[in-house]
PDB file of C-alpha atoms in Angstrom:
ATOM      1  CA  SER A   1      89.221-142.956 -60.605  1.00  0.00           C
ATOM      2  CA  ALA A   2      92.253-142.764 -59.122  1.00  0.00           C
ATOM      3  CA  PHE A   3      90.530-141.923 -55.971  1.00  0.00           C
ATOM      4  CA  GLY A   4      87.765-144.502 -56.047  1.00  0.00           C
ATOM      5  CA  GLU A   5      84.464-144.109 -54.519  1.00  0.00           C
ATOM      6  CA  ASP A   6      85.658-140.628 -52.351  1.00  0.00           C
ATOM      7  CA  GLY A   7      87.146-139.515 -55.767  1.00  0.00           C
ATOM      8  CA  ASP A   8      84.327-136.375 -55.986  1.00  0.00           C
ATOM      9  CA  ALA A   9      85.137-135.813 -52.216  1.00  0.00           C
ATOM     10  CA  CYS A  10      88.542-135.569 -53.129  1.00  0.00           C
ATOM     11  CA  ARG A  11      88.524-133.161 -56.166  1.00  0.00           C
ATOM     12  CA  SER A  12      86.363-131.022 -53.740  1.00  0.00           C
ATOM     13  CA  TYR A  13      88.828-130.588 -51.302  1.00  0.00           C
ATOM     14  CA  LEU A  14      91.858-129.895 -53.621  1.00  0.00           C
ATOM     15  CA  ALA A  15      89.664-127.440 -55.237  1.00  0.00           C
ATOM     16  CA  THR A  16      89.048-125.994 -51.962  1.00  0.00           C
ATOM     17  CA  LEU A  17      93.057-125.923 -51.350  1.00  0.00           C
ATOM     18  CA  SER A  18      93.661-124.493 -54.804  1.00  0.00           C
ATOM     19  CA  MET A  19      91.184-121.702 -54.348  1.00  0.00           C
ATOM     20  CA  LEU A  20      93.025-121.007 -50.736  1.00  0.00           C
ATOM     21  CA  PHE A  21      96.688-120.856 -52.196  1.00  0.00           C
ATOM     22  CA  ASP A  22      95.089-118.598 -54.923  1.00  0.00           C
ATOM     23  CA  PRO A  23      97.161-119.083 -57.781  1.00  0.00           C
ATOM     24  CA  PRO A  24      97.630-115.615 -59.136  1.00  0.00           C
ATOM     25  CA  TYR A  25      99.032-114.913 -55.588  1.00  0.00           C
ATOM     26  CA  MET A  26     101.272-117.726 -55.866  1.00  0.00           C
ATOM     27  CA  ARG A  27     102.352-116.510 -59.465  1.00  0.00           C
ATOM     28  CA  GLN A  28     103.381-113.271 -57.502  1.00  0.00           C
ATOM     29  CA  GLU A  29     100.767-111.218 -59.946  1.00  0.00           C
ATOM     30  CA  LYS A  30      99.330-110.319 -56.627  1.00  0.00           C
ATOM     31  CA  GLU A  31     100.852-107.721 -53.473  1.00  0.00           C
ATOM     32  CA  GLN A  32     102.587-110.176 -51.480  1.00  0.00           C
ATOM     33  CA  LEU A  33     102.510-108.306 -48.048  1.00  0.00           C
ATOM     34  CA  SER A  34      98.476-109.108 -47.563  1.00  0.00           C
ATOM     35  CA  ASP A  35      96.670-109.878 -44.803  1.00  0.00           C
ATOM     36  CA  GLU A  36      93.809-111.204 -46.809  1.00  0.00           C
ATOM     37  CA  ALA A  37      96.170-113.502 -48.111  1.00  0.00           C
ATOM     38  CA  ALA A  38      97.771-114.582 -44.708  1.00  0.00           C
ATOM     39  CA  GLU A  39      93.726-115.176 -43.863  1.00  0.00           C
ATOM     40  CA  ARG A  40      93.368-117.679 -46.492  1.00  0.00           C
ATOM     41  CA  PHE A  41      96.800-119.267 -45.960  1.00  0.00           C
ATOM     42  CA  ALA A  42      95.693-119.559 -42.130  1.00  0.00           C
ATOM     43  CA  LYS A  43      92.679-121.690 -43.355  1.00  0.00           C
ATOM     44  CA  ILE A  44      94.557-124.193 -45.292  1.00  0.00           C
ATOM     45  CA  PRO A  45      95.616-126.284 -42.054  1.00  0.00           C
ATOM     46  CA  ALA A  46      91.820-127.044 -40.752  1.00  0.00           C
ATOM     47  CA  VAL A  47      91.193-127.843 -44.509  1.00  0.00           C
ATOM     48  CA  VAL A  48      93.445-130.549 -44.461  1.00  0.00           C
ATOM     49  CA  ASP A  49      92.383-131.542 -40.760  1.00  0.00           C
ATOM     50  CA  ASP A  50      88.966-131.814 -41.742  1.00  0.00           C
ATOM     51  CA  PHE A  51      89.967-134.231 -44.612  1.00  0.00           C
ATOM     52  CA  THR A  52      92.379-136.249 -42.814  1.00  0.00           C
ATOM     53  CA  ALA A  53      89.518-138.809 -41.888  1.00  0.00           C
ATOM     54  CA  THR A  54      88.388-139.284 -45.154  1.00  0.00           C
ATOM     55  CA  ILE A  55      91.972-140.109 -46.125  1.00  0.00           C
ATOM     56  CA  GLU A  56      92.358-142.270 -43.407  1.00  0.00           C
ATOM     57  CA  ARG A  57      89.490-144.541 -44.144  1.00  0.00           C
ATOM     58  CA  ASN A  58      90.302-144.872 -47.474  1.00  0.00           C
ATOM     59  CA  LEU A  59      93.872-145.918 -46.738  1.00  0.00           C
ATOM     60  CA  ALA A  60      92.164-148.694 -44.829  1.00  0.00           C
ATOM     61  CA  ARG A  61      89.690-149.976 -47.161  1.00  0.00           C
ATOM     62  CA  THR A  62      91.381-149.422 -50.630  1.00  0.00           C
ATOM     63  CA  ARG A  63      94.007-151.359 -52.557  1.00  0.00           C
ATOM     64  CA  GLY A  64      96.327-150.820 -55.214  1.00  0.00           C
ATOM     65  CA  CYS A  65      96.707-147.653 -56.996  1.00  0.00           C
ATOM     66  CA  GLN A  66      94.115-146.031 -54.986  1.00  0.00           C
ATOM     67  CA  ALA A  67      95.823-146.839 -52.028  1.00  0.00           C
ATOM     68  CA  GLN A  68      98.853-145.177 -53.454  1.00  0.00           C
ATOM     69  CA  SER A  69      96.730-142.282 -54.380  1.00  0.00           C
ATOM     70  CA  TRP A  70      95.306-141.801 -51.034  1.00  0.00           C
ATOM     71  CA  ARG A  71      98.764-142.144 -49.560  1.00  0.00           C
ATOM     72  CA  TYR A  72     100.254-139.677 -52.085  1.00  0.00           C
ATOM     73  CA  LEU A  73      97.452-137.355 -50.783  1.00  0.00           C
ATOM     74  CA  GLN A  74      98.435-138.173 -47.113  1.00  0.00           C
ATOM     75  CA  TYR A  75     101.877-136.975 -48.119  1.00  0.00           C
ATOM     76  CA  HIS A  76     100.228-134.155 -49.741  1.00  0.00           C
ATOM     77  CA  GLY A  77      98.420-132.887 -46.983  1.00  0.00           C
ATOM     78  CA  GLU A  78     101.005-132.565 -44.232  1.00  0.00           C
ATOM     79  CA  TYR A  79     103.064-130.814 -46.859  1.00  0.00           C
ATOM     80  CA  VAL A  80     100.269-128.009 -47.807  1.00  0.00           C
ATOM     81  CA  ALA A  81      99.769-127.404 -44.141  1.00  0.00           C
ATOM     82  CA  ARG A  82     103.255-126.964 -43.460  1.00  0.00           C
ATOM     83  CA  PHE A  83     103.885-125.003 -46.675  1.00  0.00           C
ATOM     84  CA  ALA A  84     100.735-122.564 -45.892  1.00  0.00           C
ATOM     85  CA  ARG A  85     102.012-121.789 -42.643  1.00  0.00           C
ATOM     86  CA  THR A  86     104.946-120.550 -44.351  1.00  0.00           C
ATOM     87  CA  LEU A  87     103.264-118.592 -46.381  1.00  0.00           C
ATOM     88  CA  GLU A  88     101.077-117.284 -43.866  1.00  0.00           C
ATOM     89  CA  ALA A  89     103.853-115.992 -42.066  1.00  0.00           C
ATOM     90  CA  ARG A  90     105.608-114.349 -45.439  1.00  0.00           C
ATOM     91  CA  ALA A  91     102.322-112.702 -46.037  1.00  0.00           C
ATOM     92  CA  ARG A  92     102.077-110.876 -42.840  1.00  0.00           C
ATOM     93  CA  GLY A  93     105.708-110.037 -43.325  1.00  0.00           C
ATOM     94  CA  ASP A  94     107.491-111.787 -40.478  1.00  0.00           C
ATOM     95  CA  ALA A  95     110.797-113.196 -42.541  1.00  0.00           C
ATOM     96  CA  GLU A  96     112.000-114.736 -38.771  1.00  0.00           C
ATOM     97  CA  ALA A  97     108.639-116.941 -38.593  1.00  0.00           C
ATOM     98  CA  THR A  98     108.882-117.502 -42.558  1.00  0.00           C
ATOM     99  CA  ALA A  99     112.524-119.206 -42.374  1.00  0.00           C
ATOM    100  CA  ALA A 100     111.429-121.048 -39.615  1.00  0.00           C
ATOM    101  CA  ARG A 101     108.370-122.288 -41.340  1.00  0.00           C
ATOM    102  CA  TRP A 102     110.310-123.211 -44.411  1.00  0.00           C
ATOM    103  CA  GLN A 103     112.808-124.674 -42.639  1.00  0.00           C
ATOM    104  CA  GLU A 104     110.110-127.021 -41.103  1.00  0.00           C
ATOM    105  CA  THR A 105     108.554-127.655 -44.564  1.00  0.00           C
ATOM    106  CA  LYS A 106     112.224-128.320 -46.587  1.00  0.00           C
ATOM    107  CA  GLU A 107     113.229-130.540 -43.307  1.00  0.00           C
ATOM    108  CA  TYR A 108     109.367-132.380 -44.138  1.00  0.00           C
ATOM    109  CA  LEU A 109     109.682-132.579 -47.638  1.00  0.00           C
ATOM    110  CA  GLN A 110     113.514-134.276 -47.038  1.00  0.00           C
ATOM    111  CA  ARG A 111     112.372-136.587 -44.371  1.00  0.00           C
ATOM    112  CA  ASN A 112     109.883-138.380 -46.925  1.00  0.00           C
ATOM    113  CA  GLU A 113     111.958-137.980 -50.268  1.00  0.00           C
ATOM    114  CA  ASP A 114     111.874-141.296 -50.721  1.00  0.00           C
ATOM    115  CA  ALA A 115     108.477-141.936 -50.542  1.00  0.00           C
ATOM    116  CA  ILE A 116     107.188-139.167 -52.767  1.00  0.00           C
ATOM    117  CA  GLN A 117     109.978-138.679 -54.846  1.00  0.00           C
ATOM    118  CA  PRO A 118     107.952-140.751 -57.896  1.00  0.00           C
ATOM    119  CA  VAL A 119     105.509-137.930 -58.189  1.00  0.00           C
ATOM    120  CA  PHE A 120     107.317-134.836 -56.162  1.00  0.00           C
ATOM    121  CA  ASP A 121     110.631-133.125 -57.030  1.00  0.00           C
ATOM    122  CA  VAL A 122     111.581-132.287 -53.544  1.00  0.00           C
ATOM    123  CA  PHE A 123     115.146-130.935 -54.780  1.00  0.00           C
ATOM    124  CA  GLU A 124     113.065-128.965 -57.696  1.00  0.00           C
ATOM    125  CA  PHE A 125     110.663-127.743 -55.427  1.00  0.00           C
ATOM    126  CA  ILE A 126     112.993-126.481 -52.598  1.00  0.00           C
ATOM    127  CA  SER A 127     115.361-125.139 -55.704  1.00  0.00           C
ATOM    128  CA  THR A 128     112.639-122.901 -57.002  1.00  0.00           C
ATOM    129  CA  LEU A 129     111.033-121.447 -53.993  1.00  0.00           C
ATOM    130  CA  GLU A 130     113.764-120.878 -51.542  1.00  0.00           C
ATOM    131  CA  HIS A 131     115.092-117.394 -52.790  1.00  0.00           C
ATOM    132  CA  ARG A 132     111.554-116.382 -53.586  1.00  0.00           C
ATOM    133  CA  LEU A 133     110.527-117.012 -49.958  1.00  0.00           C
ATOM    134  CA  LEU A 134     113.260-115.823 -48.314  1.00  0.00           C
ATOM    135  CA  LYS A 135     114.430-112.679 -50.156  1.00  0.00           C
ATOM    136  CA  GLN A 136     114.094-109.451 -48.055  1.00  0.00           C
TER     137      GLN A 136
END
């Protein structure tokens, strides 16, 4: 309901992202160095790109809370595409690329913190994941 008439499309998009992020992998219940995981993460930016037109269409035609939901989803898409690239590098065992892509992800979130802070705790997210992502 928060997304209006394209709510089902939104649900499908988010379900696809959840599947690609693989919650057991994210909970570290699977091997972290994994070509299979890296390939899944590599698909995420294209999934976001494919859904961007739906987000933009809804931002132009909705008002109030539905417009805000789509605005948050727009930030979310930008963030998850960056984060997926971080995780892809990590799954491939490339520590240098992981650190660089993580820095890009953090900078994006920090640059947009004022807009997303009502629904996303940037500080807690970074504090929770940084050590796990960058450990050798």
